[in-house]
């Protein structure tokens, strides 16, 4: 049995090595013509925004359009203004991004993935009136035009396949751990293979090829790091790990200036730190809230030891806002900062964090939950206030959100267990088109009350509830007052708090 396990492990290591070799081969060799070879200097840009100019070359159907993106420094979602796009006219959307990154344009014809650069304007010319011709008609101009052509080609190539959803299904399947890893590795290999094939015929900046390679690689490895603990806590599986299961960590650098723009690099670093913390006896002896504080403090210490410069500062800002918005533990965190335990090498990071905290910490326990309305699948509109008298868990989610999809089985269990006892789950989809939302409802089979909000409504709710990434849960008592915002996920023990509120209301 041990030999069999070792062979599987060797195969897994070889597979990862193959992925890394393929990715490295993409950007280290070959002739790129006029492709940009210089990696952009790594410095967070707090002064400039990216702009998206849209031109509707069709002859009918004015549309409401808006954009959204996930800010790099905070676990948040940011939206542009919602504008009217008329035939033969330009509109311009502003994205307050701090680094080159992905974003999305939301239209009635679906979402269009984009790549934007601070200080740059991306021009998009398309026929926004015909769903069958929309993507075929898209043209890009600007510094990142080649990158956006790659994004569009990738979406066309994988048409009909939702790779995020496929990975979520695999992660929540009751299959052996090695099979889980192998199947998700296969998805990563598909992405890298497409990147490799595309770059044989089309120009891409070398720094972006490097960026894409590292993002895919760190995504895969972050998933492997958290898989054993996730499967134990969420699926009840006790995997027997090979003695050298975590050796894949050695295949990538922990401090990696080449991955400075990569979202999944920071996720990997956080997962790696947490992996180390779990092995500490002091952490294992703590209860939930104390364990969260200990984990945060140790991550700060590890960042001080293993990271440098703006990578360190960016990581610490992200971890601080995540901790604050996940726990609401303001007093302890502010005391932690006052004691000099959290310092930044750049003063502008301190200013950024202070501004963010002052804006986000506005909805406290006991305050009346801000009312909002949304549309049901049949078009009828309902308000949050319509559920007064019930204990309500609001789930702000998005179909592209991998953690959101992981929560669906646990949300279903909540409704089955408490749905007839005065509890209501409201799933609020915030930043995609109605068409995409309806398709997602059919695919994912969400239970509870399902609502969709348009761009203007989304922006208002985001501000009122200080929405900090997806999924974002808010627990509201039977009197319509906030019990906790944000609150725990269904997979993280929220059922106990709901049951306590139900007992109080009876």
Coordinates of C-alpha atoms in Angstrom, one line a residue:
X1 CA 0.0 0.0 0.0
X2 CA 2.8 2.4 0.8
X3 CA 4.5 1.8 -2.5
X4 CA 1.2 2.5 -4.3
X5 CA 0.8 5.7 -2.4
X6 CA 4.4 6.7 -3.2
X7 CA 3.9 6.0 -6.9
X8 CA 0.7 8.2 -7.0
X9 CA 2.6 10.9 -5.2
X10 CA 5.5 10.7 -7.7
X11 CA 3.0 11.0 -10.6
X12 CA 1.4 14.0 -8.9
X13 CA 4.8 15.6 -8.5
X14 CA 5.7 14.9 -12.1
X15 CA 2.4 16.4 -13.2
X16 CA 3.1 19.6 -11.3
X17 CA 6.6 19.7 -12.6
X18 CA 5.2 19.3 -16.1
X19 CA 2.8 22.2 -15.6
X20 CA 5.6 24.4 -14.3
X21 CA 7.9 23.4 -17.1
X22 CA 5.2 24.1 -19.7
X23 CA 4.5 27.5 -18.1
X24 CA 8.2 28.4 -17.9
X25 CA 8.8 27.4 -21.4
X26 CA 6.0 29.7 -22.6
X27 CA 7.7 32.9 -21.4
X28 CA 11.4 32.1 -21.3
X29 CA 12.0 31.3 -24.9
X30 CA 10.9 32.2 -28.4
X31 CA 10.7 35.4 -30.5
X32 CA 8.0 37.9 -29.5
X33 CA 8.5 40.5 -32.2
X34 CA 7.2 43.8 -30.8
X35 CA 5.9 42.2 -27.7
X36 CA 6.6 44.2 -24.5
X37 CA 9.5 42.5 -22.7
X38 CA 9.9 44.7 -19.7
X39 CA 8.0 43.8 -16.6
X40 CA 6.2 46.9 -15.3
X41 CA 7.9 48.3 -12.3
X42 CA 6.1 47.1 -9.1
X43 CA 4.6 50.0 -7.4
X44 CA 1.0 50.3 -6.3
X45 CA -0.6 53.3 -8.1
X46 CA -2.9 55.1 -5.7
X47 CA -3.2 58.2 -8.0
X48 CA -4.4 56.9 -11.4
X49 CA -7.4 55.0 -12.7
X50 CA -7.9 52.8 -15.8
X51 CA -10.5 53.9 -18.3
X52 CA -12.7 51.9 -20.6
X53 CA -14.2 53.7 -23.6
X54 CA -17.1 51.9 -25.3
X55 CA -18.4 52.5 -28.8
X56 CA -21.7 50.9 -29.8
X57 CA -21.5 50.3 -33.6
X58 CA -24.9 48.6 -33.8
X59 CA -28.0 50.5 -35.0
X60 CA -30.4 49.6 -32.3
X61 CA -31.0 48.8 -28.6
X62 CA -29.6 51.2 -26.1
X63 CA -28.2 49.5 -23.0
X64 CA -27.3 49.9 -19.4
X65 CA -23.6 49.0 -19.0
X66 CA -21.3 49.0 -16.0
X67 CA -18.0 47.4 -14.9
X68 CA -16.7 45.8 -11.8
X69 CA -13.4 44.5 -10.5
X70 CA -11.9 43.0 -7.3
X71 CA -9.4 45.5 -5.8
X72 CA -6.0 44.1 -5.1
X73 CA -5.4 45.5 -1.6
X74 CA -8.8 44.7 0.0
X75 CA -11.3 41.8 -0.1
X76 CA -13.8 43.9 -1.8
X77 CA -15.7 44.5 -5.0
X78 CA -15.8 47.9 -6.8
X79 CA -18.2 49.0 -9.4
X80 CA -18.2 51.8 -12.0
X81 CA -21.1 54.0 -12.6
X82 CA -23.9 52.6 -14.7
X83 CA -24.3 54.4 -18.1
X84 CA -26.5 54.3 -21.1
X85 CA -24.8 53.0 -24.2
X86 CA -26.5 54.3 -27.3
X87 CA -25.9 53.3 -31.0
X88 CA -23.2 55.4 -32.6
X89 CA -22.0 57.0 -29.3
X90 CA -19.0 56.7 -26.9
X91 CA -19.3 56.2 -23.1
X92 CA -16.4 56.0 -20.7
X93 CA -16.2 54.0 -17.5
X94 CA -13.6 54.6 -14.8
X95 CA -12.0 51.8 -12.8
X96 CA -10.1 52.9 -9.7
X97 CA -7.5 50.0 -9.8
X98 CA -4.1 50.1 -8.2
X99 CA -2.2 47.7 -10.4
X100 CA -2.6 45.9 -13.8
X101 CA -5.5 43.5 -13.3
X102 CA -8.6 41.8 -14.5
X103 CA -12.0 43.4 -14.6
X104 CA -15.4 42.8 -16.2
X105 CA -17.8 44.7 -18.3
X106 CA -21.5 43.9 -17.6
X107 CA -24.0 44.2 -20.4
X108 CA -27.4 42.6 -21.2
X109 CA -25.6 40.3 -23.6
X110 CA -23.4 38.9 -20.8
X111 CA -20.1 39.8 -19.1
X112 CA -16.9 40.5 -21.0
X113 CA -13.6 39.8 -19.2
X114 CA -11.0 42.6 -19.5
X115 CA -7.5 43.4 -18.5
X116 CA -6.8 47.0 -17.5
X117 CA -3.7 49.1 -16.7
X118 CA -3.6 52.2 -14.4
X119 CA -3.2 55.3 -16.4
X120 CA -4.3 53.7 -19.6
X121 CA -7.5 53.9 -21.7
X122 CA -8.8 50.7 -23.3
X123 CA -11.1 51.2 -26.3
X124 CA -13.7 48.6 -27.0
X125 CA -15.7 48.8 -30.3
X126 CA -18.5 46.3 -30.7
X127 CA -22.1 45.7 -31.7
X128 CA -23.8 45.6 -28.4
X129 CA -27.3 45.0 -29.9
X130 CA -26.9 41.4 -31.1
X131 CA -26.0 38.5 -28.8
X132 CA -25.0 36.3 -31.7
X133 CA -22.6 38.9 -33.1
X134 CA -21.5 40.6 -30.0
X135 CA -18.2 38.7 -29.2
X136 CA -17.3 38.3 -32.9
X137 CA -17.6 42.1 -33.4
X138 CA -15.4 43.1 -30.4
X139 CA -12.3 45.2 -31.3
X140 CA -9.7 46.5 -28.8
X141 CA -7.3 49.4 -29.0
X142 CA -4.9 50.6 -26.3
X143 CA -1.8 49.4 -24.4
X144 CA -3.5 46.2 -23.3
X145 CA -5.3 45.5 -26.6
X146 CA -3.2 42.3 -27.2
X147 CA -4.0 41.0 -23.7
X148 CA -7.7 41.6 -24.1
X149 CA -7.7 39.8 -27.5
X150 CA -6.2 36.9 -25.6
X151 CA -8.9 37.0 -23.0
X152 CA -11.6 37.1 -25.7
X153 CA -10.0 34.2 -27.6
X154 CA -9.8 32.1 -24.4
X155 CA -13.5 32.7 -23.6
X156 CA -14.4 31.6 -27.2
X157 CA -12.2 28.5 -26.9
X158 CA -13.8 27.4 -23.7
X159 CA -17.3 28.3 -24.7
X160 CA -19.8 26.0 -23.0
X161 CA -17.3 25.0 -20.3
X162 CA -17.3 26.7 -16.9
X163 CA -13.9 25.8 -15.6
X164 CA -14.5 27.5 -12.2
X165 CA -17.7 25.5 -11.7
X166 CA -15.9 22.3 -12.8
X167 CA -13.2 22.9 -10.3
X168 CA -15.7 23.6 -7.5
X169 CA -17.6 20.3 -8.2
X170 CA -14.3 18.4 -8.0
X171 CA -13.3 20.2 -4.8
X172 CA -16.6 19.2 -3.2
X173 CA -16.6 15.6 -4.5
X174 CA -16.2 12.6 -2.2
X175 CA -13.2 11.2 -4.2
X176 CA -9.7 10.3 -3.1
X177 CA -7.5 13.3 -2.5
X178 CA -4.9 12.4 -5.2
X179 CA -7.7 12.0 -7.7
X180 CA -9.1 15.4 -6.7
X181 CA -5.7 17.0 -7.2
X182 CA -5.0 15.3 -10.5
X183 CA -8.4 16.3 -11.9
X184 CA -7.9 20.0 -10.9
X185 CA -4.3 19.9 -12.2
X186 CA -5.8 18.8 -15.5
X187 CA -7.9 22.0 -15.6
X188 CA -4.8 24.1 -14.9
X189 CA -3.0 22.2 -17.7
X190 CA -5.8 23.1 -20.1
X191 CA -5.4 26.8 -19.3
X192 CA -1.6 26.6 -19.7
X193 CA -1.9 24.7 -22.9
X194 CA -4.2 27.3 -24.4
X195 CA -1.8 30.1 -23.3
X196 CA 1.1 28.2 -25.0
X197 CA -0.9 27.5 -28.2
X198 CA -2.1 31.1 -28.4
X199 CA 1.3 32.6 -28.1
X200 CA 2.6 30.6 -31.0
X201 CA 0.5 32.8 -33.4
X202 CA -0.3 35.9 -31.5
X203 CA 1.8 38.6 -29.7
X204 CA 1.6 39.0 -26.0
X205 CA 3.8 41.0 -23.6
X206 CA 6.3 38.7 -22.0
X207 CA 5.6 40.2 -18.6
X208 CA 1.9 39.2 -19.0
X209 CA 2.8 35.7 -20.1
X210 CA 4.8 35.4 -16.9
X211 CA 1.9 36.9 -15.0
X212 CA -0.6 34.4 -16.4
X213 CA 1.8 31.5 -15.8
X214 CA 2.3 32.4 -12.1
X215 CA -1.4 33.0 -11.6
X216 CA -2.4 29.6 -12.9
X217 CA 0.4 27.9 -11.0
X218 CA -0.2 29.5 -7.6
X219 CA -3.9 28.9 -8.0
X220 CA -3.3 25.1 -8.3
X221 CA -0.8 25.0 -5.4
X222 CA -3.0 27.1 -3.1
X223 CA -5.8 24.6 -3.7
X224 CA -3.6 21.7 -2.8
X225 CA -2.4 23.4 0.4
X226 CA -5.9 23.9 1.7
X227 CA -7.5 20.7 0.3
X228 CA -6.8 18.3 3.3
X229 CA -8.2 20.7 5.9
X230 CA -11.1 21.7 3.7
X231 CA -12.1 18.1 3.0
X232 CA -11.9 17.3 6.7
X233 CA -14.0 20.3 7.9
X234 CA -16.5 20.5 5.1
X235 CA -16.8 17.0 3.7
X236 CA -15.9 15.0 6.8
X237 CA -13.1 13.2 5.0
X238 CA -10.0 12.1 6.9
X239 CA -7.3 11.8 4.2
X240 CA -4.2 9.8 4.8
X241 CA -1.5 12.0 3.4
X242 CA 1.8 10.7 2.0
X243 CA 4.8 11.7 4.2
X244 CA 6.0 14.2 1.6
X245 CA 2.6 15.4 0.4
X246 CA 3.5 19.1 0.9
X247 CA 6.8 18.9 -1.1
X248 CA 5.1 20.7 -4.0
X249 CA 5.5 23.9 -2.0
X250 CA 9.3 23.8 -2.7
X251 CA 8.6 24.0 -6.5
X252 CA 7.8 27.8 -6.2
X253 CA 9.3 30.7 -4.3
X254 CA 7.5 32.1 -1.3
X255 CA 8.9 35.6 -2.0
X256 CA 8.4 36.1 -5.7
X257 CA 8.9 39.5 -7.3
X258 CA 7.9 38.0 -10.6
X259 CA 4.4 37.4 -9.3
X260 CA 3.8 40.8 -7.7
X261 CA 0.6 41.5 -9.7
X262 CA -0.8 38.0 -9.3
X263 CA -3.9 37.6 -7.1
X264 CA -3.3 33.9 -6.6
X265 CA 0.2 34.4 -5.5
X266 CA -1.0 36.2 -2.4
X267 CA -3.6 33.6 -1.8
X268 CA -0.9 30.9 -2.0
X269 CA 1.3 32.8 0.5
X270 CA -1.6 33.1 2.9
X271 CA -2.5 29.4 2.6
X272 CA 1.1 28.5 3.1
X273 CA 1.4 30.5 6.3
X274 CA -1.9 29.0 7.6
X275 CA -0.5 25.5 6.8
X276 CA 2.4 26.2 9.1
X277 CA 0.3 27.8 11.8
X278 CA -2.0 24.7 12.0
X279 CA 1.0 22.6 13.0
X280 CA 1.8 24.8 16.0
X281 CA 0.6 23.4 19.3
X282 CA -0.3 26.8 20.7
X283 CA -2.8 27.3 17.8
X284 CA -4.4 23.9 18.3
X285 CA -5.1 24.6 21.9
X286 CA -7.1 27.8 21.2
X287 CA -10.8 28.3 20.8
X288 CA -12.3 29.8 17.6
X289 CA -12.0 33.6 18.3
X290 CA -8.6 33.3 20.0
X291 CA -7.4 31.0 17.2
X292 CA -8.3 33.7 14.7
X293 CA -6.3 36.3 16.5
X294 CA -3.4 34.0 16.9
X295 CA -3.4 33.1 13.2
X296 CA -3.5 36.8 12.2
X297 CA -0.6 37.7 14.5
X298 CA 1.5 34.8 13.3
X299 CA 0.8 35.7 9.6
X300 CA 2.1 39.2 10.4
X301 CA 5.2 37.8 11.9
X302 CA 5.8 35.4 9.0
X303 CA 5.3 38.2 6.5
X304 CA 7.9 40.3 8.4
X305 CA 10.3 37.3 8.1
X306 CA 9.7 36.0 4.6
X307 CA 8.4 38.9 2.5
X308 CA 9.9 42.3 1.5
X309 CA 8.9 45.8 0.4
X310 CA 5.6 46.4 -1.3
X311 CA 4.8 42.7 -1.5
X312 CA 4.9 42.5 2.3
X313 CA 2.9 45.7 2.6
X314 CA 0.3 44.6 0.1
X315 CA 0.0 41.2 1.8
X316 CA -0.5 42.8 5.3
X317 CA -3.1 45.3 4.1
X318 CA -5.0 42.5 2.5
X319 CA -4.8 40.3 5.6
X320 CA -5.8 43.2 7.9
X321 CA -8.9 44.1 6.0
X322 CA -9.8 40.4 5.6
X323 CA -9.5 39.8 9.3
X324 CA -11.4 43.0 10.3
X325 CA -14.3 42.4 7.9
X326 CA -14.6 38.7 8.7
X327 CA -14.5 39.0 12.5
X328 CA -15.5 42.6 13.3
X329 CA -12.9 42.4 16.0
X330 CA -12.1 46.1 16.0
X331 CA -10.9 46.7 19.5
X332 CA -8.3 43.9 19.5
X333 CA -7.0 44.8 16.1
X334 CA -6.7 48.5 16.8
X335 CA -4.9 47.7 20.1
X336 CA -2.6 45.4 18.0
X337 CA -1.8 48.3 15.7
X338 CA -1.3 50.7 18.6
X339 CA 1.3 48.4 20.2
X340 CA 3.3 48.7 17.0
X341 CA 2.7 45.1 15.9
X342 CA 1.6 46.1 12.4
X343 CA 3.8 48.5 10.5
X344 CA 4.2 49.4 6.8
X345 CA 7.3 50.4 5.0
X346 CA 5.4 52.9 2.9
X347 CA 3.3 55.6 4.6
X348 CA 0.8 55.6 1.7
X349 CA -0.3 52.0 2.7
X350 CA -1.1 53.3 6.2
X351 CA -3.2 56.1 4.8
X352 CA -4.9 53.7 2.4
X353 CA -5.8 51.3 5.3
X354 CA -7.1 54.1 7.5
X355 CA -9.3 55.5 4.8
X356 CA -10.7 52.0 4.0
X357 CA -11.5 51.2 7.6
X358 CA -13.2 54.5 8.2
X359 CA -15.5 53.9 5.2
X360 CA -16.2 50.2 5.8
X361 CA -16.9 50.0 9.5
X362 CA -20.3 51.6 9.5
X363 CA -22.9 48.9 10.1
X364 CA -22.8 47.6 13.6
X365 CA -24.8 45.0 15.6
X366 CA -28.2 46.2 16.5
X367 CA -28.6 48.7 13.7
X368 CA -31.6 48.3 11.4
X369 CA -30.6 46.3 8.4
X370 CA -30.7 48.7 5.4
X371 CA -33.7 47.8 3.2
X372 CA -33.2 46.9 -0.5
X373 CA -35.3 45.3 -3.2
X374 CA -34.4 42.9 -6.0
X375 CA -36.1 41.0 -8.8
X376 CA -37.2 37.3 -8.5
X377 CA -36.7 35.0 -11.5
X378 CA -40.3 35.6 -12.6
X379 CA -39.7 39.4 -12.6
X380 CA -41.6 40.3 -9.4
X381 CA -39.8 42.5 -6.9
X382 CA -39.5 41.9 -3.2
X383 CA -37.9 43.9 -0.4
X384 CA -35.8 42.7 2.6
X385 CA -38.5 44.2 4.9
X386 CA -41.0 41.7 3.5
X387 CA -39.2 39.0 5.6
X388 CA -39.6 40.8 8.9
X389 CA -40.4 38.2 11.6
X390 CA -38.0 35.7 10.1
X391 CA -34.3 35.2 10.9
X392 CA -32.6 36.0 7.6
X393 CA -29.2 35.1 6.3
X394 CA -28.4 37.3 3.3
X395 CA -25.9 35.7 0.8
X396 CA -24.3 38.2 -1.5
X397 CA -22.8 36.1 -4.2
X398 CA -21.6 35.9 -7.9
X399 CA -21.6 33.0 -10.3
X400 CA -17.9 33.4 -11.0
X401 CA -17.0 33.2 -7.3
X402 CA -15.3 29.9 -6.5
X403 CA -15.8 30.1 -2.7
X404 CA -19.5 31.0 -3.4
X405 CA -19.9 27.7 -5.3
X406 CA -18.3 25.8 -2.5
X407 CA -20.9 27.1 -0.1
X408 CA -23.9 25.9 -2.1
X409 CA -24.1 22.4 -0.5
X410 CA -23.8 23.9 3.0
X411 CA -26.5 26.5 2.2
X412 CA -28.8 23.7 1.1
X413 CA -28.2 21.9 4.5
X414 CA -29.1 25.1 6.4
X415 CA -32.4 25.5 4.6
X416 CA -33.3 21.8 5.0
X417 CA -32.5 21.9 8.7
X418 CA -34.0 25.3 9.6
X419 CA -36.2 26.4 6.8
X420 CA -39.4 25.4 8.6
X421 CA -38.4 26.9 11.9
X422 CA -38.6 30.6 10.9
X423 CA -35.3 30.9 8.9
X424 CA -35.0 32.3 5.4
X425 CA -31.9 32.3 3.1
X426 CA -31.8 35.2 0.6
X427 CA -29.3 34.8 -2.2
X428 CA -28.6 38.2 -3.8
X429 CA -26.6 38.2 -7.1
X430 CA -25.0 41.6 -7.4
X431 CA -22.7 42.0 -10.4
X432 CA -23.7 40.1 -13.4
X433 CA -26.4 40.4 -16.0
X434 CA -29.9 39.0 -15.5
X435 CA -29.3 36.5 -18.3
X436 CA -26.1 35.1 -16.7
X437 CA -27.9 35.0 -13.3
X438 CA -30.8 33.0 -14.6
X439 CA -28.5 30.5 -16.3
X440 CA -26.5 30.2 -13.0
X441 CA -29.7 29.5 -11.1
X442 CA -30.5 26.6 -13.4
X443 CA -27.0 25.2 -13.3
X444 CA -26.3 25.5 -9.5
X445 CA -29.9 24.9 -8.2
X446 CA -29.7 27.4 -5.4
X447 CA -32.2 27.0 -2.6
X448 CA -33.9 29.9 -0.8
X449 CA -35.1 33.2 -2.1
X450 CA -33.1 34.3 -5.2
X451 CA -32.8 37.9 -6.1
X452 CA -31.0 39.9 -8.8
X453 CA -29.9 43.5 -8.5
X454 CA -29.0 45.8 -11.4
X455 CA -25.9 47.9 -11.5
X456 CA -27.3 51.0 -9.7
X457 CA -28.9 48.8 -7.0
X458 CA -25.7 46.8 -6.6
X459 CA -23.6 49.9 -5.9
X460 CA -26.1 51.1 -3.3
X461 CA -26.1 47.7 -1.5
X462 CA -22.4 47.4 -1.7
X463 CA -22.0 50.7 0.2
X464 CA -24.7 50.0 2.7
X465 CA -23.5 46.5 3.7
X466 CA -19.7 47.2 3.3
X467 CA -19.5 44.2 1.0
X468 CA -16.0 42.7 1.2
X469 CA -15.7 40.2 -1.5
X470 CA -17.7 37.1 -2.2
X471 CA -19.4 35.4 -0.6
X472 CA -20.5 38.1 1.8
X473 CA -23.1 37.0 4.5
X474 CA -25.1 39.2 6.7
X475 CA -27.2 37.8 9.6
X476 CA -30.4 39.7 10.4
X477 CA -32.7 38.9 13.4
X478 CA -36.4 38.6 13.4
X479 CA -36.8 42.3 14.2
X480 CA -34.9 43.3 11.1
X481 CA -31.8 44.3 12.9
X482 CA -28.2 43.4 12.0
X483 CA -26.9 40.6 14.2
X484 CA -23.5 40.4 12.4
X485 CA -22.2 41.9 9.2
X486 CA -20.3 40.2 7.8
X487 CA -21.0 36.9 9.5
X488 CA -19.7 33.3 9.3
X489 CA -20.3 31.2 6.2
X490 CA -22.6 28.2 6.3
X491 CA -19.5 26.0 6.2
X492 CA -18.1 27.8 9.2
X493 CA -20.7 27.1 11.8
X494 CA -23.3 29.9 11.2
X495 CA -26.1 27.4 12.0
X496 CA -25.4 27.7 15.8
X497 CA -26.0 31.5 15.7
X498 CA -29.1 31.1 13.6
X499 CA -30.5 28.6 16.0
X500 CA -29.8 30.9 18.9
X501 CA -31.7 33.7 17.2
X502 CA -34.6 31.4 16.4
X503 CA -34.8 30.5 20.1
X504 CA -34.9 34.2 21.1
X505 CA -37.6 35.0 18.6
X506 CA -40.0 32.2 19.7

